[in-house]
Short mmCIF file of C-alpha atoms in Angstrom, two decimals:
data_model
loop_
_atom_site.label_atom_id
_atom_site.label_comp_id
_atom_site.label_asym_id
_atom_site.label_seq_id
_atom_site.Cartn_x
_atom_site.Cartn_y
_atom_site.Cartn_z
CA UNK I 1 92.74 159.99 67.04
CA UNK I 2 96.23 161.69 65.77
CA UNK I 3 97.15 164.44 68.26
CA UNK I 4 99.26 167.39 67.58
CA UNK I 5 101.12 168.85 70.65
CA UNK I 6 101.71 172.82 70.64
CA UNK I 7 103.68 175.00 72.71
CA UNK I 8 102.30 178.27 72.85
CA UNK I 9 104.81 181.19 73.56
CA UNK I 10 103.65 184.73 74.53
CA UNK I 11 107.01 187.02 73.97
CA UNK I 12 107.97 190.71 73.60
CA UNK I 13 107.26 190.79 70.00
CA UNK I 14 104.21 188.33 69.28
CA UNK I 15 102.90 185.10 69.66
CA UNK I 16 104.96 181.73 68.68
CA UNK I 17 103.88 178.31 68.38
CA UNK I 18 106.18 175.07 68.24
CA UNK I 19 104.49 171.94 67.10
CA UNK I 20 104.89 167.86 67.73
CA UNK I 21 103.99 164.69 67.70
CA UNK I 22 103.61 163.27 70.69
CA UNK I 23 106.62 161.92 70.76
CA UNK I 24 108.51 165.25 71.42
CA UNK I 25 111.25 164.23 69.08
CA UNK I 26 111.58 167.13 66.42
CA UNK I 27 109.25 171.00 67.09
CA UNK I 28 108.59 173.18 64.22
CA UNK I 29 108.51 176.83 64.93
CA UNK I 30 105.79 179.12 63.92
CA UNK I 31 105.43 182.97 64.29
CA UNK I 32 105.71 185.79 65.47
CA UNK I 33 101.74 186.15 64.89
CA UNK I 34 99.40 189.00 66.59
CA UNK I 35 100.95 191.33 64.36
CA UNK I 36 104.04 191.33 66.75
CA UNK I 37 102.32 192.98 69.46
CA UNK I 38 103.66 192.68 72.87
CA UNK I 39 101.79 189.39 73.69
CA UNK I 40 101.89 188.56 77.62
CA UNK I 41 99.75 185.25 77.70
CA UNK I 42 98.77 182.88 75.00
CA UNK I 43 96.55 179.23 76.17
CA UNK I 44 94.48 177.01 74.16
CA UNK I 45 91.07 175.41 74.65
CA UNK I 46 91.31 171.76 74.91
CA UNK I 47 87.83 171.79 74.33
CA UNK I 48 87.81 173.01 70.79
CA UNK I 49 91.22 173.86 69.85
CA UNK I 50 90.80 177.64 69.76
CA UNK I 51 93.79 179.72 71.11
CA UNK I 52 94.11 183.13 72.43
CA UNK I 53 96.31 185.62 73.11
CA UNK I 54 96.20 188.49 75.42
CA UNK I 55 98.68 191.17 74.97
CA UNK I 56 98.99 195.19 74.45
CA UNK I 57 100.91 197.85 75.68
CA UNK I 58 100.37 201.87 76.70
CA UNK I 59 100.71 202.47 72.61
CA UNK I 60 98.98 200.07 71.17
CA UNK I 61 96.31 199.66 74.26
CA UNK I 62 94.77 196.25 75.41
CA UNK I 63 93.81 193.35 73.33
CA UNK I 64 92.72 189.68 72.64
CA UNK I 65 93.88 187.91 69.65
CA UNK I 66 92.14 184.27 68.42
CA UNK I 67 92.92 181.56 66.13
CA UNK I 68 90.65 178.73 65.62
CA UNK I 69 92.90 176.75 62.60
CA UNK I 70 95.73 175.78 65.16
CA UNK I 71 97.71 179.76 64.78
CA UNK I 72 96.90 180.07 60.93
CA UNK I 73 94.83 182.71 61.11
CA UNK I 74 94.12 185.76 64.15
CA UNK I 75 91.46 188.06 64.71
CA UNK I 76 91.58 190.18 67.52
CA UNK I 77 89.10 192.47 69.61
CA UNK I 78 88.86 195.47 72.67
CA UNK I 79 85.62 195.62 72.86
CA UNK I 80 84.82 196.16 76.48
CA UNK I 81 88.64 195.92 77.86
CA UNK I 82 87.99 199.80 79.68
CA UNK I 83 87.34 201.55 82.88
CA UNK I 84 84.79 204.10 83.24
CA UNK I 85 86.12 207.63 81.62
CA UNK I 86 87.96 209.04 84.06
CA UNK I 87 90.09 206.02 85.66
CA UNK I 88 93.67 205.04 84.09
CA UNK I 89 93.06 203.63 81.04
CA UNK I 90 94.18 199.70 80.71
CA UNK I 91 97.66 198.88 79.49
CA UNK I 92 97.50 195.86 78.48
CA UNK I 93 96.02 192.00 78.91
CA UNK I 94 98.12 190.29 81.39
CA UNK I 95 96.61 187.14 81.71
CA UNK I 96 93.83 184.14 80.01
CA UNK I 97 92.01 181.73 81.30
CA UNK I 98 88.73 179.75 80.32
CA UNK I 99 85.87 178.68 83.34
CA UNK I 100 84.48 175.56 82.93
CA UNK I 101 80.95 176.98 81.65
CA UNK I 102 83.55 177.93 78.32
CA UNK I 103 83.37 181.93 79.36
CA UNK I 104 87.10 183.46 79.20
CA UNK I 105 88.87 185.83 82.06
CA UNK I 106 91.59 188.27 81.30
CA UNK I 107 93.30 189.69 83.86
CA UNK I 108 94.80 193.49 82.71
CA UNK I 109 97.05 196.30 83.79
CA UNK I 110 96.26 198.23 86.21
CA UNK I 111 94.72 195.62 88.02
CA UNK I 112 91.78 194.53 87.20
CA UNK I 113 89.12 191.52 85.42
CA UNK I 114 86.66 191.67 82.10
CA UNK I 115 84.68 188.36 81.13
CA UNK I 116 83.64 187.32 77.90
CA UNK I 117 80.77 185.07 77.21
CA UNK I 118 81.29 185.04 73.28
CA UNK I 119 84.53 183.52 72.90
CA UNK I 120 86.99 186.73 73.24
CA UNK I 121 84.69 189.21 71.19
CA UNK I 122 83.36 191.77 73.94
CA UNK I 123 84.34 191.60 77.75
CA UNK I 124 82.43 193.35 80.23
CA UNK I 125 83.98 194.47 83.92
CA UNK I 126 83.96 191.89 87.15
CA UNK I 127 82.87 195.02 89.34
CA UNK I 128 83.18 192.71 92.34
CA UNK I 129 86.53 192.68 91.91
CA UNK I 130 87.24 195.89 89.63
CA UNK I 131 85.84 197.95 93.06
CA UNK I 132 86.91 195.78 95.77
CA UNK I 133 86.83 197.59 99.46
CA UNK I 134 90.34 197.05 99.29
CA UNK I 135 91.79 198.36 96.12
CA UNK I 136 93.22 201.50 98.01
CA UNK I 137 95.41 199.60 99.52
CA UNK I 138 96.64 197.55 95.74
CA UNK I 139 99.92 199.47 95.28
CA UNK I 140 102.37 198.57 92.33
CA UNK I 141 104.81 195.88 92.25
CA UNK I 142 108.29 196.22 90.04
CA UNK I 143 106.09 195.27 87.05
CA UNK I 144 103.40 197.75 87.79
CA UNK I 145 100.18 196.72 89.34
CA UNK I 146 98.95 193.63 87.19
CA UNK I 147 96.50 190.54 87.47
CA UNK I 148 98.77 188.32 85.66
CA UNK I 149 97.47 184.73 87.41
CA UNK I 150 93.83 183.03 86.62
CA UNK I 151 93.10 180.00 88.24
CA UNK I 152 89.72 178.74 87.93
CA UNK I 153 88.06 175.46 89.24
CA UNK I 154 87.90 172.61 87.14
CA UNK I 155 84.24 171.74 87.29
CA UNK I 156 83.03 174.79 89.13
CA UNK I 157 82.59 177.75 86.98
CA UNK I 158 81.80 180.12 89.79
CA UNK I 159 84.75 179.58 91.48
CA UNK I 160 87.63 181.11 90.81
CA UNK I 161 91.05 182.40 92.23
CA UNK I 162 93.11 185.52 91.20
CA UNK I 163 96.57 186.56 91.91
CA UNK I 164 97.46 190.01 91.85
CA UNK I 165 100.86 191.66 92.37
CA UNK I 166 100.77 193.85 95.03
CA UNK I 167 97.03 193.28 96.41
CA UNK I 168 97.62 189.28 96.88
CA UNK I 169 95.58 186.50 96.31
CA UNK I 170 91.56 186.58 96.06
CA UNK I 171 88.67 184.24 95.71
CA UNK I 172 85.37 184.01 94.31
CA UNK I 173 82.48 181.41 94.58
CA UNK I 174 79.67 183.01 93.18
CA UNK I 175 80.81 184.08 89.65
CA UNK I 176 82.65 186.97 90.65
CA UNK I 177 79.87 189.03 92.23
CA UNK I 178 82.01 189.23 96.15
CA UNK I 179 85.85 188.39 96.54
CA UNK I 180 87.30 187.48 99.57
CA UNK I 181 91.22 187.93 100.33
CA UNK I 182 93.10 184.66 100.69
CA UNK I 183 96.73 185.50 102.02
CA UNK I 184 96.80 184.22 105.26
CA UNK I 185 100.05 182.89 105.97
CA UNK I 186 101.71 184.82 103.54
CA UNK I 187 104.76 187.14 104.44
CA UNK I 188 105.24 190.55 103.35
CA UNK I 189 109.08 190.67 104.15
CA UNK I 190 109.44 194.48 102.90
CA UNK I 191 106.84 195.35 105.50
CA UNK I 192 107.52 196.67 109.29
CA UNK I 193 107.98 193.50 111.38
CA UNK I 194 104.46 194.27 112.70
CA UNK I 195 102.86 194.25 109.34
CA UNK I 196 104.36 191.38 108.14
CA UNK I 197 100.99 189.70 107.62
CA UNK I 198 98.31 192.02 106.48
CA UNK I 199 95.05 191.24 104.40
CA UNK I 200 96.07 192.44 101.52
CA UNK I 201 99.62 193.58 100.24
CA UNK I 202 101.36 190.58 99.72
CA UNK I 203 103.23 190.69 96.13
CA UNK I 204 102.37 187.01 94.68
CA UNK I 205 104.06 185.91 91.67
CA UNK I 206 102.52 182.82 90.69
CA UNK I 207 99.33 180.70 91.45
CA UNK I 208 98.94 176.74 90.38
CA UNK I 209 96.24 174.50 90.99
CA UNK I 210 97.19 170.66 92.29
CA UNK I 211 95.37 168.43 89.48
CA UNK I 212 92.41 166.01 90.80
CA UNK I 213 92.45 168.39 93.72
CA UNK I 214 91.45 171.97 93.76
CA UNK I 215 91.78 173.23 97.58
CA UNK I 216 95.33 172.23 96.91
CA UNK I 217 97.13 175.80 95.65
CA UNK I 218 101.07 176.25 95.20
CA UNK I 219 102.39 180.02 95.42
CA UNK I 220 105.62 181.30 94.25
CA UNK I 221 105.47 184.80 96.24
CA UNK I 222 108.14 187.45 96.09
CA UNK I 223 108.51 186.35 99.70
CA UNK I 224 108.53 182.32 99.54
CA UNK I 225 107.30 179.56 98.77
CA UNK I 226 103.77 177.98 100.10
CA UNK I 227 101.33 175.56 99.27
CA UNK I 228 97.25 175.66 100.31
CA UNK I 229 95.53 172.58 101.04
CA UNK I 230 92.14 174.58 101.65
CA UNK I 231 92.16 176.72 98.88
CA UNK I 232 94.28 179.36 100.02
CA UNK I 233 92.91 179.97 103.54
CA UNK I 234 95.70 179.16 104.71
CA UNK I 235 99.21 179.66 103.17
CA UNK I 236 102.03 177.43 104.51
CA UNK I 237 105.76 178.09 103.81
CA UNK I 238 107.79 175.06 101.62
CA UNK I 239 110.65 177.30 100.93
CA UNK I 240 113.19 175.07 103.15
CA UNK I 241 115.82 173.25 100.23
CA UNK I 242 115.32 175.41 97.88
CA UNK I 243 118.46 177.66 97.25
CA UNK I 244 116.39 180.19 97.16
CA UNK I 245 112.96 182.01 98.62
CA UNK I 246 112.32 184.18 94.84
CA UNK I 247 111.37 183.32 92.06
CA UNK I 248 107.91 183.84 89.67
CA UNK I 249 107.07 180.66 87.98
CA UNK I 250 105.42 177.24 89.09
CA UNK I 251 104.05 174.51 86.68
CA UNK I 252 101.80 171.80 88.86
CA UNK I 253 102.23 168.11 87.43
CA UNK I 254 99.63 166.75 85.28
CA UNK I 255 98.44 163.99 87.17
CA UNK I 256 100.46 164.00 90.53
CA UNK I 257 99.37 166.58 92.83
CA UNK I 258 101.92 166.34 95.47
CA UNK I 259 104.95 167.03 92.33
CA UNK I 260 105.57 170.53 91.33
CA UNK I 261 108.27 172.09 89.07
CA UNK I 262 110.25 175.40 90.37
CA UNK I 263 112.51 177.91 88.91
CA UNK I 264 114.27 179.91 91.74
CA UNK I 265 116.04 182.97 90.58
CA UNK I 266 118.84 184.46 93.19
CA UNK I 267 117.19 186.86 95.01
CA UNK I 268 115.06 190.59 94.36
CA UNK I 269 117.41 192.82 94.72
CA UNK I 270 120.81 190.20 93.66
CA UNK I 271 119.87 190.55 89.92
CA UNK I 272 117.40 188.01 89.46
CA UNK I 273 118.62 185.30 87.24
CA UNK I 274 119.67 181.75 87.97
CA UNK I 275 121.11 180.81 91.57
CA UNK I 276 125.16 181.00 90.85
CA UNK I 277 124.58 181.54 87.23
CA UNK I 278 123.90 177.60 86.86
CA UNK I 279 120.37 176.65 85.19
CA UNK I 280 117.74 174.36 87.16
CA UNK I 281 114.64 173.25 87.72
CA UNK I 282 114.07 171.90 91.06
CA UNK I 283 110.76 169.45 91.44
CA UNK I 284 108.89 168.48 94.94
CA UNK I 285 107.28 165.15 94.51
CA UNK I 286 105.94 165.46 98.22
CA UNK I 287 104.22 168.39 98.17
CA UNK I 288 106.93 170.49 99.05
CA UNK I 289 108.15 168.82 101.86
CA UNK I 290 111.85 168.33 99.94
CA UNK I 291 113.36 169.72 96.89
CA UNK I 292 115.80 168.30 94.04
CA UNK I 293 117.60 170.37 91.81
CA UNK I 294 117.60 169.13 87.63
CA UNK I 295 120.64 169.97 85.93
CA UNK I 296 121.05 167.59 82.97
CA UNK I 297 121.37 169.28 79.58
CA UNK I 298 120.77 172.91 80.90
CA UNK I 299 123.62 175.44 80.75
CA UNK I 300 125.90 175.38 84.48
CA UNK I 301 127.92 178.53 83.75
CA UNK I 302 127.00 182.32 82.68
CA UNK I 303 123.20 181.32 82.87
CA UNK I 304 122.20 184.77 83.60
CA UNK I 305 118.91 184.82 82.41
CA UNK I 306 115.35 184.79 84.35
CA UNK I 307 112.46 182.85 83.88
CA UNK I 308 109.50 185.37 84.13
CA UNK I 309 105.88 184.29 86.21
CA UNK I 310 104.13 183.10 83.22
CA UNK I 311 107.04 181.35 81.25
CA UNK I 312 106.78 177.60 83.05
CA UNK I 313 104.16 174.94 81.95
CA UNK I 314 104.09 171.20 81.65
CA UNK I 315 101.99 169.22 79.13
CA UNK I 316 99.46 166.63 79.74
CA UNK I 317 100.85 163.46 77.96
CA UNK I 318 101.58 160.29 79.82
CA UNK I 319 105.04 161.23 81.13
CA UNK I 320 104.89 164.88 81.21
CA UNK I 321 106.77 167.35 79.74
CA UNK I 322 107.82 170.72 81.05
CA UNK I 323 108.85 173.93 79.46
CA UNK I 324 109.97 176.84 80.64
CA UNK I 325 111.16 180.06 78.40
CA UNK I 326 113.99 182.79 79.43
CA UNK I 327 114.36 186.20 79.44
CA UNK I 328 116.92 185.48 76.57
CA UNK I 329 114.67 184.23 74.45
CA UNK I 330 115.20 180.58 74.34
CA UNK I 331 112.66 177.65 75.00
CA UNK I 332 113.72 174.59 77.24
CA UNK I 333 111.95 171.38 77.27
CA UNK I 334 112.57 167.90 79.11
CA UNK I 335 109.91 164.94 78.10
CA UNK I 336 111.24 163.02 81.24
CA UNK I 337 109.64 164.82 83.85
CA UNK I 338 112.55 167.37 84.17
CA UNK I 339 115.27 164.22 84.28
CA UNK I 340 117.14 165.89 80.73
CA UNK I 341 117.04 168.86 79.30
CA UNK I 342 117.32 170.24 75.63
CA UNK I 343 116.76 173.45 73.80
CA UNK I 344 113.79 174.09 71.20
CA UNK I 345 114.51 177.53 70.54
CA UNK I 346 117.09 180.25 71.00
CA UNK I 347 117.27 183.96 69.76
CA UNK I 348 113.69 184.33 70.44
CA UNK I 349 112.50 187.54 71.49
CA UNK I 350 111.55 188.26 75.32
CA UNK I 351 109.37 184.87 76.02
CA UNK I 352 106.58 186.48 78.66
CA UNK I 353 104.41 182.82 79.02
CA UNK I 354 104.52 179.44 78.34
CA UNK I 355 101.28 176.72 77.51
CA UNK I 356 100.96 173.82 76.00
CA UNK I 357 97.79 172.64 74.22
CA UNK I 358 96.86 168.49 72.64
CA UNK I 359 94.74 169.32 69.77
CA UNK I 360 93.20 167.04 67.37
CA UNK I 361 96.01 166.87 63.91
#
């Protein structure tokens, strides 16, 4: 069967697809779709081939767009993505991501999760979550107080894991009815010394899953670097080699679950782009017990740019691919395994996420 490879972008001004062969020789560029709406997260279904987009903003309120002919053609529906009448009304869609039982999550601003059982046309409230016992104490991170990471089990569709910046990370195993805080282990830096590990608080960035293995979790947090081997019980720090402790995205390896890819940014407060200005990607392949930097074909000077928590994905061919997409606006992409680098795309507009999706040509 002929297979298509996409790379689905969520940016400041609409939803972009680049397209392959396998191969990863030559990407056509597609877009901006969703009517240029601020789109925040865009995956595919490797099941059918159906992508979605989750986007929105204060103006034009929440949203989630759907192609089934491969970004041809969108539709989009609300229906559902509220709070009662009285709460702050949601901003936007900050996150996508499909159970195994086919049902879809979106995670919104202000913090909070709908699921839809008919493919993206009406959501209905996780109240488990939505009115969690500890919500008073959720408080805003830079970029407001967001769900922005969905990671669900692979086989399981009552379990699933939710990252939320500034609550933490929290887990479900019966279908969303009770949540229980998983962020032991995790520091809270900004905190009094003797707070520095509360329940809830900590400001996670990004959440991956370890393939063939789902107790294993990485975390990108705005205070380090962890990995889980017992599904976020407990958090432990692999921050040591990396030139940095901040940073947003993470992109687990395909098939290897002790290799991860990284993008470390300088610091919070130190302007948050790339280490001394010099792009790279640094990959584990021992679960985070040692780090190497990837240089080739990325820019080493006046790299001032960020990678932002959603923008980093690899692909599920053979020898994997990775992506990640800047603040800038342009697309990188190495079909070594993060060995060489080369550009897809510049001049793009704000690039919020990254996925990548094998659908049948």
């Amino acid at each position: 069967m002929t297979q298509r490879l996409l790379v689905l972008l969520g940016t400041k001004k609409g939803a972009f697809i680049l397209e392959s062969d396998p191969a990863r020789k030559d990407f056509a560029l597609r877009g901006p779709f969703c009517q240029t709406w601020p789109v925040n997260h865009v995956i595919g279904d490797p099941q059918t081939g159906t992508i979605y987009a989750g986007g929105g903003d204060a103006w034009f309120g929440p949203a989630v767009w759907k192609s089934t002919d491969g970004g041809e053609n969108w539709s989009h529906s609300s229906a559902g993505l509220a709070y009662p009448e009285g709460q702050e009304p949601i901003k936007s869609v900050w996150s996508l991501a499909r159970a195994a039982d086919g049902s879809l999550y979106a995670g919104v601003e202000p913090a909070g999760l709908f699921r839809s059982s008919d493919g993206g046309e009406s959501w209905v409230p996780v109240a488990g979550l939505n009115a969690h016992p500890t919500r008073d104490r959720w408080v805003p991170g830079g970029g407001g107080l967001i769900l922005h990471s969905l990671v669900p089990h692979p086989t399981d569709p009552k379990k699933l894991w939710a990252g939320i910046s500034t609550a933490g990370v929290f887990y479900t195993e019966d279908g969303g009815e009770s949540w229980e805080p998983r962020n032991q282990g995790t520091r809270c830096d900004y905190n009094p010394e003797d707070q520095r590990y509360p329940e809830v608080g900590q400001c996670v960035h990004s959440i991956v899953m370890a393939p063939g293995m789902p107790d294993r979790l990485y975390q990108q947090n705005h205070c380090g670097m962890y990995r889980s081997d017992d599904g976020g019980r407990q958090w432990h720090s692999i921050e040591a080699g990396l030139p940095s402790s901040f940073g947003f995205p993470a992109a687990a390896h395909p098939h290897d679950p002790d290799t991860l890819f990284l993008v470390p940014l300088n610091g919070d407060i130190a302007g948050r782009y790339m280490p001394g200005a010099k792009a790279a990607v640094w990959r584990t392949s021992d679960r985070g017990a040692s780090w190497q930097d990837k240089r080739n074909g990325l820019p080493q000077e006046h790299a001032f740019f960020g990678v932002l928590r959603q923008a980093m994905a690899t692909d599920r061919l053979e020898k994997a691919g990775v992506y990640f997409g800047t603040s800038g606006g342009a697309l990188y992409a190495s079909n070594d395994e993060g060995e060489n680098w080369t550009c897809l795309a510049q001049h793009l507009p704000t690039i919020f996420s990254v996925e990548t999706l094998l659908r049948a040509a």
